[in-house]
Amino acid sequence: MNSNVTLCVGQLFQSINNTVCNLARISGLIILFVKGFVSYLNGCVHMFMLLVISIIRYGTVLPTNKTKKYFQQHSFISAVICWLIALIFALSPLFNWNKYLPEGLGFHCGLNWSDRSISSRLYLILAFSFVYFIPLILLSTVTIYIYCVIRHLHQVLRMNRQQPFNKLSRKNRLLVKKAFTATA
């Protein structure tokens, strides 16, 4: 009888130990999924915010004040739109468009790149297009345009070097100031 009680108590401790280990593993996977979600969301938000910042910089270099007024009045909305688009892309893997899986040694979690399903491929194509390629192309285009405007203004200043700076037209002086503040 004594050995039966010992076996029962041993089995009880074993089942408690297994339950605790399984709960730790499940909570560890949940923490990994949350970590993957937060990392991916953070990357998407940063990419979209860089795009908005470069568009604002583009608006400050333009000679019109319409874009400057727009972004002064709608800067909060621009940030909210960036977060919403990033949330759409980061929440999609949680709804089986793709999955967050542990990477490498299992300490980090990322997207499942090797999934061959149609929904996963579609998600990866959309994510690469709208989170990486389109913002990268727009960032590059805006930066090249700003560079060309500043280069043109430097050429105008170089050509007018014989004239004192205060003889330049007021419009050119404002453009030079805007260009230098946009690059700073």
XYZ file of N, CA and C in Angstrom:
552
model
N 0.811 -1.190 0.000
C 0.000 0.000 0.000
C 0.851 1.249 0.000
N 1.937 1.182 0.713
C 2.836 2.320 0.792
C 3.441 2.630 -0.571
N 3.762 1.609 -1.339
C 4.345 1.827 -2.658
C 3.315 2.385 -3.635
N 2.031 2.004 -3.455
C 0.987 2.554 -4.319
C 0.803 4.051 -4.084
N 0.857 4.474 -2.837
C 0.743 5.900 -2.514
C 1.933 6.649 -3.090
N 3.099 6.065 -2.981
C 4.294 6.692 -3.530
C 4.185 6.828 -5.040
N 3.680 5.775 -5.688
C 3.496 5.847 -7.139
C 2.464 6.905 -7.520
N 1.375 6.986 -6.759
C 0.340 7.992 -7.051
C 0.874 9.402 -6.862
N 1.598 9.600 -5.766
C 2.176 10.926 -5.520
C 3.211 11.247 -6.590
N 3.995 10.267 -6.980
C 4.978 10.476 -8.044
C 4.315 10.828 -9.366
N 3.227 10.104 -9.677
C 2.497 10.409 -10.912
C 1.859 11.798 -10.848
N 1.375 12.179 -9.662
C 0.791 13.508 -9.494
C 1.835 14.587 -9.743
N 3.024 14.423 -9.139
C 4.095 15.397 -9.363
C 4.548 15.408 -10.823
N 4.574 14.234 -11.441
C 4.968 14.149 -12.850
C 3.965 14.882 -13.739
N 2.669 14.694 -13.454
C 1.655 15.372 -14.270
C 1.681 16.881 -14.032
N 1.923 17.306 -12.793
C 2.056 18.746 -12.516
C 3.268 19.303 -13.242
N 4.371 18.565 -13.205
C 5.589 18.998 -13.886
C 5.357 19.101 -15.396
N 4.695 18.104 -15.978
C 4.404 18.145 -17.414
C 3.493 19.317 -17.761
N 2.501 19.567 -16.911
C 1.592 20.689 -17.152
C 2.339 22.010 -17.098
N 3.191 22.164 -16.092
C 3.969 23.399 -15.975
C 4.900 23.563 -17.172
N 5.551 22.485 -17.575
C 6.451 22.569 -18.741
C 5.683 22.907 -20.011
N 4.515 22.283 -20.183
C 3.712 22.590 -21.370
C 3.206 24.027 -21.347
N 2.787 24.512 -20.170
C 2.350 25.906 -20.069
C 3.504 26.861 -20.353
N 4.690 26.516 -19.853
C 5.852 27.366 -20.120
C 6.175 27.372 -21.609
N 6.063 26.219 -22.243
C 6.330 26.149 -23.689
C 5.283 26.932 -24.477
N 4.008 26.778 -24.094
C 2.944 27.512 -24.792
C 3.113 29.009 -24.578
N 3.371 29.425 -23.346
C 3.549 30.860 -23.098
C 4.817 31.358 -23.770
N 5.835 30.505 -23.864
C 7.048 30.899 -24.581
C 6.777 31.120 -26.056
N 5.952 30.254 -26.666
C 5.584 30.436 -28.070
C 4.735 31.685 -28.252
N 3.839 31.935 -27.304
C 3.020 33.147 -27.393
C 3.905 34.380 -27.299
N 4.864 34.342 -26.382
C 5.788 35.472 -26.258
C 6.596 35.634 -27.534
N 7.024 34.526 -28.140
C 7.752 34.614 -29.409
C 6.882 35.201 -30.513
N 5.609 34.793 -30.583
C 4.721 35.333 -31.607
C 4.484 36.826 -31.394
N 4.313 37.224 -30.136
C 4.137 38.651 -29.841
C 5.402 39.415 -30.208
N 6.549 38.826 -29.915
C 7.822 39.465 -30.258
C 7.973 39.602 -31.776
N 7.611 38.568 -32.525
C 7.660 38.643 -33.981
C 6.693 39.674 -34.524
N 5.485 39.714 -33.960
C 4.489 40.695 -34.378
C 4.978 42.111 -34.126
N 5.506 42.350 -32.926
C 5.973 43.694 -32.578
C 7.161 44.100 -33.450
N 8.074 43.181 -33.705
C 9.228 43.498 -34.554
C 8.796 43.838 -35.973
N 7.902 43.048 -36.523
C 7.442 43.286 -37.894
C 6.617 44.571 -37.975
N 5.763 44.800 -36.975
C 4.981 46.036 -36.921
C 5.894 47.246 -36.836
N 6.925 47.138 -36.016
C 7.886 48.226 -35.851
C 8.599 48.528 -37.168
N 9.015 47.502 -37.886
C 9.678 47.709 -39.170
C 8.763 48.357 -40.191
N 7.505 47.911 -40.246
C 6.545 48.504 -41.187
C 6.279 49.966 -40.851
N 6.077 50.255 -39.565
C 5.816 51.640 -39.159
C 7.005 52.525 -39.500
N 8.215 52.041 -39.258
C 9.393 52.847 -39.572
C 9.498 53.129 -41.064
N 9.232 52.140 -41.886
C 9.311 52.350 -43.337
C 8.280 53.373 -43.798
N 7.049 53.260 -43.305
C 6.011 54.200 -43.715
C 6.258 55.596 -43.147
N 6.780 55.683 -41.926
C 7.076 57.003 -41.359
C 8.229 57.671 -42.098
N 9.230 56.903 -42.505
C 10.303 57.479 -43.322
C 9.756 58.012 -44.638
N 8.811 57.303 -45.215
C 8.185 57.764 -46.448
C 7.440 59.075 -46.214
N 6.672 59.165 -45.136
C 5.928 60.393 -44.840
C 6.885 61.545 -44.550
N 7.958 61.279 -43.824
C 8.934 62.336 -43.535
C 9.579 62.839 -44.817
N 9.893 61.937 -45.737
C 10.501 62.389 -46.993
C 9.497 63.159 -47.842
N 8.227 62.785 -47.791
C 7.211 63.553 -48.520
C 7.047 64.935 -47.898
N 7.115 65.026 -46.579
C 7.063 66.337 -45.921
C 8.277 67.167 -46.319
N 9.436 66.553 -46.365
C 10.648 67.249 -46.803
C 10.496 67.729 -48.246
N 9.907 66.901 -49.078
C 9.618 67.270 -50.467
C 8.683 68.480 -50.497
N 7.683 68.489 -49.620
C 6.753 69.616 -49.553
C 7.402 70.900 -49.098
N 8.428 70.813 -48.264
C 9.098 72.042 -47.827
C 9.998 72.616 -48.909
N 10.471 71.788 -49.816
C 11.338 72.272 -50.891
C 10.515 72.869 -52.032
N 9.281 72.387 -52.202
C 8.442 72.925 -53.269
C 8.166 74.407 -53.041
N 8.041 75.182 -54.110
C 7.788 76.609 -53.934
C 6.368 76.928 -53.470
N 5.441 75.986 -53.514
C 4.071 76.262 -53.081
C 3.922 75.980 -51.595
N 2.945 76.606 -51.006
C 2.695 76.416 -49.576
C 1.542 75.456 -49.314
N 0.929 74.920 -50.376
C -0.221 74.030 -50.183
C 0.166 72.766 -49.431
N 1.268 72.138 -49.835
C 1.664 70.899 -49.162
C 2.122 71.169 -47.737
N 2.788 72.303 -47.522
C 3.237 72.639 -46.170
C 2.032 72.830 -45.246
N 1.026 73.551 -45.729
C -0.180 73.751 -44.924
C -0.899 72.426 -44.685
N -0.936 71.583 -45.711
C -1.611 70.295 -45.569
C -0.967 69.466 -44.469
N 0.359 69.350 -44.484
C 1.022 68.510 -43.491
C 1.030 69.149 -42.114
N 0.961 70.484 -42.040
C 0.840 71.106 -40.726
C -0.517 70.797 -40.113
N -1.542 70.736 -40.950
C -2.888 70.488 -40.440
C -3.186 69.001 -40.277
N -2.511 68.142 -41.020
C -2.852 66.724 -41.032
C -1.689 65.816 -40.623
N -0.759 66.306 -39.846
C 0.392 65.474 -39.475
C -0.024 64.300 -38.585
N -0.968 64.531 -37.687
C -1.443 63.448 -36.825
C -2.137 62.372 -37.651
N -2.928 62.795 -38.621
C -3.630 61.835 -39.479
C -2.628 61.025 -40.294
N -1.554 61.666 -40.748
C -0.526 60.945 -41.510
C 0.115 59.854 -40.660
N 0.399 60.169 -39.399
C 0.990 59.168 -38.504
C 0.008 58.029 -38.227
N -1.263 58.359 -38.040
C -2.274 57.322 -37.792
C -2.426 56.420 -39.014
N -2.395 57.005 -40.209
C -2.492 56.203 -41.431
C -1.303 55.249 -41.533
N -0.102 55.734 -41.196
C 1.082 54.858 -41.205
C 0.889 53.680 -40.258
N 0.401 53.942 -39.052
C 0.185 52.877 -38.086
C -0.889 51.902 -38.553
N -1.959 52.410 -39.152
C -3.027 51.517 -39.603
C -2.562 50.597 -40.726
N -1.837 51.151 -41.693
C -1.335 50.312 -42.784
C -0.357 49.272 -42.239
N 0.505 49.689 -41.315
C 1.452 48.746 -40.720
C 0.722 47.666 -39.923
N -0.337 48.046 -39.215
C -1.120 47.050 -38.475
C -1.779 46.044 -39.411
N -2.240 46.516 -40.561
C -2.848 45.593 -41.525
C -1.832 44.539 -41.955
N -0.611 44.978 -42.254
C 0.398 44.021 -42.703
C 0.916 43.151 -41.562
N 0.970 43.676 -40.340
C 1.499 42.888 -39.225
C 0.454 41.934 -38.640
N -0.817 42.293 -38.721
C -1.861 41.413 -38.189
C -2.231 40.294 -39.150
N -1.963 40.466 -40.416
C -2.342 39.452 -41.412
C -1.770 38.065 -41.121
N -0.502 37.927 -40.700
C -0.014 36.576 -40.376
C -0.737 35.932 -39.194
N -1.323 36.729 -38.326
C -2.068 36.148 -37.211
C -3.400 35.565 -37.667
N -3.868 35.967 -38.854
C -5.120 35.448 -39.402
C -4.865 34.493 -40.563
N -3.768 33.754 -40.481
C -3.400 32.663 -41.399
C -3.123 33.096 -42.833
N -2.724 34.328 -43.045
C -2.197 34.677 -44.371
C -0.777 34.161 -44.480
N -0.082 34.229 -43.421
C 1.255 33.691 -43.269
C 1.356 33.345 -41.794
N 2.509 32.965 -41.311
C 2.650 32.638 -39.899
C 3.951 33.216 -39.379
N 3.945 33.516 -38.085
C 5.179 33.859 -37.398
C 5.767 32.559 -36.860
N 7.007 32.274 -37.213
C 7.681 31.060 -36.762
C 8.987 31.420 -36.071
N 9.413 30.585 -35.109
C 10.728 30.814 -34.507
C 11.824 30.652 -35.555
N 12.807 31.531 -35.500
C 13.920 31.487 -36.455
C 15.195 31.052 -35.744
N 16.083 30.460 -36.473
C 17.402 30.104 -35.954
C 17.319 29.197 -34.749
N 17.833 29.679 -33.632
C 17.849 28.894 -32.402
C 16.534 28.963 -31.642
N 15.572 29.692 -32.172
C 14.272 29.778 -31.524
C 14.117 30.958 -30.599
N 15.074 31.880 -30.602
C 14.979 33.040 -29.728
C 14.223 34.192 -30.370
N 14.137 34.203 -31.693
C 13.453 35.263 -32.422
C 12.377 34.646 -33.292
N 11.397 35.464 -33.630
C 10.286 34.979 -34.427
C 10.118 35.884 -35.637
N 9.863 35.299 -36.795
C 9.679 36.066 -38.018
C 8.673 35.389 -38.922
N 8.516 35.934 -40.105
C 7.570 35.377 -41.069
C 8.053 34.030 -41.590
N 7.108 33.210 -41.991
C 7.418 31.907 -42.572
C 7.683 32.105 -44.061
N 8.958 32.131 -44.431
C 9.341 32.389 -45.818
C 9.234 31.140 -46.683
N 9.214 29.977 -46.084
C 9.233 28.741 -46.866
C 7.846 28.146 -47.097
N 6.799 28.806 -46.651
C 5.444 28.305 -46.863
C 5.069 28.472 -48.336
N 4.593 27.395 -48.958
C 4.296 27.395 -50.396
C 2.811 27.579 -50.708
N 2.002 27.884 -49.714
C 0.573 28.032 -49.987
C 0.312 29.324 -50.769
N -0.806 29.368 -51.452
C -1.159 30.523 -52.281
C -1.320 31.773 -51.418
N -1.990 31.637 -50.279
C -2.213 32.804 -49.420
C -0.897 33.346 -48.875
N 0.019 32.461 -48.532
C 1.315 32.903 -48.027
C 2.125 33.595 -49.119
N 2.129 33.032 -50.312
C 2.852 33.664 -51.426
C 2.255 35.025 -51.764
N 0.924 35.101 -51.779
C 0.256 36.371 -52.061
C 0.609 37.410 -51.002
N 0.600 36.983 -49.740
C 0.955 37.908 -48.660
C 2.390 38.405 -48.805
N 3.318 37.504 -49.084
C 4.717 37.913 -49.219
C 4.912 38.856 -50.405
N 4.219 38.610 -51.509
C 4.314 39.513 -52.664
C 3.751 40.884 -52.309
N 2.596 40.915 -51.648
C 2.004 42.190 -51.246
C 2.878 42.913 -50.229
N 3.430 42.169 -49.277
C 4.285 42.794 -48.265
C 5.540 43.378 -48.901
N 6.194 42.614 -49.779
C 7.375 43.151 -50.451
C 7.021 44.368 -51.295
N 5.881 44.317 -51.955
C 5.502 45.431 -52.820
C 5.171 46.680 -52.022
N 4.250 46.558 -51.055
C 3.723 47.735 -50.379
C 4.492 48.146 -49.138
N 5.279 47.263 -48.573
C 6.054 47.624 -47.389
C 7.496 47.949 -47.754
N 8.002 47.376 -48.838
C 9.409 47.589 -49.161
C 9.624 48.328 -50.477
N 9.184 47.750 -51.598
C 9.562 48.293 -52.900
C 8.923 49.649 -53.198
N 7.623 49.787 -53.035
C 6.970 51.065 -53.346
C 7.478 52.181 -52.437
N 7.551 51.994 -51.100
C 8.139 53.064 -50.288
C 9.598 53.353 -50.639
N 10.371 52.317 -50.976
C 11.771 52.542 -51.342
C 11.881 53.348 -52.630
N 11.054 53.036 -53.616
C 11.074 53.785 -54.874
C 10.642 55.229 -54.635
N 9.592 55.434 -53.837
C 9.150 56.798 -53.544
C 10.198 57.567 -52.747
N 10.813 56.911 -51.762
C 11.882 57.561 -50.996
C 13.030 57.977 -51.907
N 13.436 57.093 -52.791
C 14.539 57.395 -53.707
C 14.172 58.531 -54.651
N 12.962 58.499 -55.195
C 12.528 59.540 -56.123
C 12.488 60.898 -55.441
N 11.914 60.949 -54.255
C 11.814 62.218 -53.529
C 13.200 62.729 -53.153
N 14.073 61.844 -52.709
C 15.425 62.262 -52.331
C 16.203 62.762 -53.538
N 16.068 62.100 -54.674
C 16.747 62.561 -55.892
C 16.198 63.912 -56.322
N 14.886 64.103 -56.223
C 14.303 65.398 -56.578
C 14.833 66.493 -55.658
N 14.873 66.227 -54.365
C 15.386 67.227 -53.422
C 16.843 67.537 -53.730
N 17.621 66.516 -54.031
C 19.018 66.722 -54.397
C 19.128 67.605 -55.642
N 18.299 67.349 -56.652
C 18.347 68.155 -57.882
C 17.958 69.602 -57.611
N 16.957 69.831 -56.763
C 16.552 71.200 -56.431
C 17.681 71.920 -55.711
N 18.307 71.257 -54.756
C 19.403 71.893 -54.016
C 20.586 72.143 -54.937
N 20.876 71.221 -55.818
C 21.969 71.415 -56.775
C 21.682 72.599 -57.693
N 20.434 72.707 -58.152
C 20.055 73.841 -58.995
C 20.205 75.153 -58.228
N 19.804 75.167 -56.969
C 19.933 76.391 -56.172
C 21.394 76.755 -55.947
N 22.251 75.763 -55.760
C 23.683 76.046 -55.628
C 24.243 76.614 -56.927
N 23.780 76.107 -58.064
C 24.233 76.652 -59.347
C 23.760 78.086 -59.518
N 22.541 78.386 -59.099
C 22.037 79.760 -59.174
C 22.878 80.660 -58.284
N 23.209 80.195 -57.101
C 24.054 80.995 -56.209
C 25.445 81.183 -56.792
N 25.990 80.148 -57.398
C 27.313 80.241 -58.001
C 27.311 81.229 -59.166
N 26.242 81.213 -59.963
C 26.147 82.147 -61.083
C 25.958 83.575 -60.597
N 25.298 83.733 -59.483
C 25.051 85.070 -58.934
C 26.087 85.452 -57.885
N 27.215 84.779 -57.887
C 28.237 85.061 -56.893
C 28.797 86.471 -57.061
N 28.791 86.972 -58.282
C 29.282 88.322 -58.509
C 28.356 89.345 -57.859
N 27.078 89.021 -57.804
C 26.123 89.932 -57.184
C 26.074 89.646 -55.681
N 25.842 90.648 -54.890
C 25.659 90.394 -53.456
C 24.410 89.542 -53.217
N 24.422 88.832 -52.117
C 23.328 87.908 -51.822
C 21.998 88.631 -51.679
N 22.012 89.851 -51.133
C 20.752 90.547 -50.921
C 20.157 91.098 -52.211
N 20.856 90.988 -53.349
C 20.285 91.397 -54.620
C 19.530 90.252 -55.289
N 19.631 89.057 -54.746
C 18.862 87.940 -55.291
C 17.379 88.185 -55.043
N 16.588 87.601 -55.857
C 15.150 87.769 -55.671
C 14.715 87.117 -54.360
N 13.639 87.626 -53.833
C 13.147 87.118 -52.564
C 12.752 85.638 -52.679
N 12.213 85.259 -53.829
C 11.789 83.875 -54.043
C 12.983 82.929 -53.984
N 14.106 83.309 -54.613
C 15.297 82.463 -54.586
C 15.857 82.338 -53.176
N 15.842 83.435 -52.410
C 16.339 83.367 -51.035
C 15.490 82.410 -50.200
N 14.170 82.470 -50.382
C 13.299 81.563 -49.632
C 13.525 80.114 -50.043
N 13.736 79.888 -51.340
C 14.007 78.525 -51.800
C 15.312 77.993 -51.228
N 16.326 78.840 -51.172
C 17.610 78.413 -50.610
C 17.441 78.064 -49.136
N 16.721 78.900 -48.396
C 16.496 78.618 -46.979
C 15.720 77.312 -46.794
N 14.683 77.118 -47.612
C 13.900 75.885 -47.503
C 14.742 74.662 -47.835
N 15.565 74.784 -48.853
C 16.386 73.641 -49.261
C 17.380 73.264 -48.174
N 18.011 74.266 -47.555
C 18.984 73.963 -46.514
C 18.316 73.419 -45.259
N 17.120 73.913 -44.920
C 16.439 73.357 -43.748
C 15.888 71.972 -44.035
N 15.557 71.692 -45.297
C 15.035 70.361 -45.635
C 16.123 69.305 -45.559
N 17.359 69.673 -45.856
C 18.437 68.685 -45.808
C 19.044 68.565 -44.430
N 18.786 69.510 -43.566
C 19.378 69.479 -42.223
C 18.687 68.494 -41.331
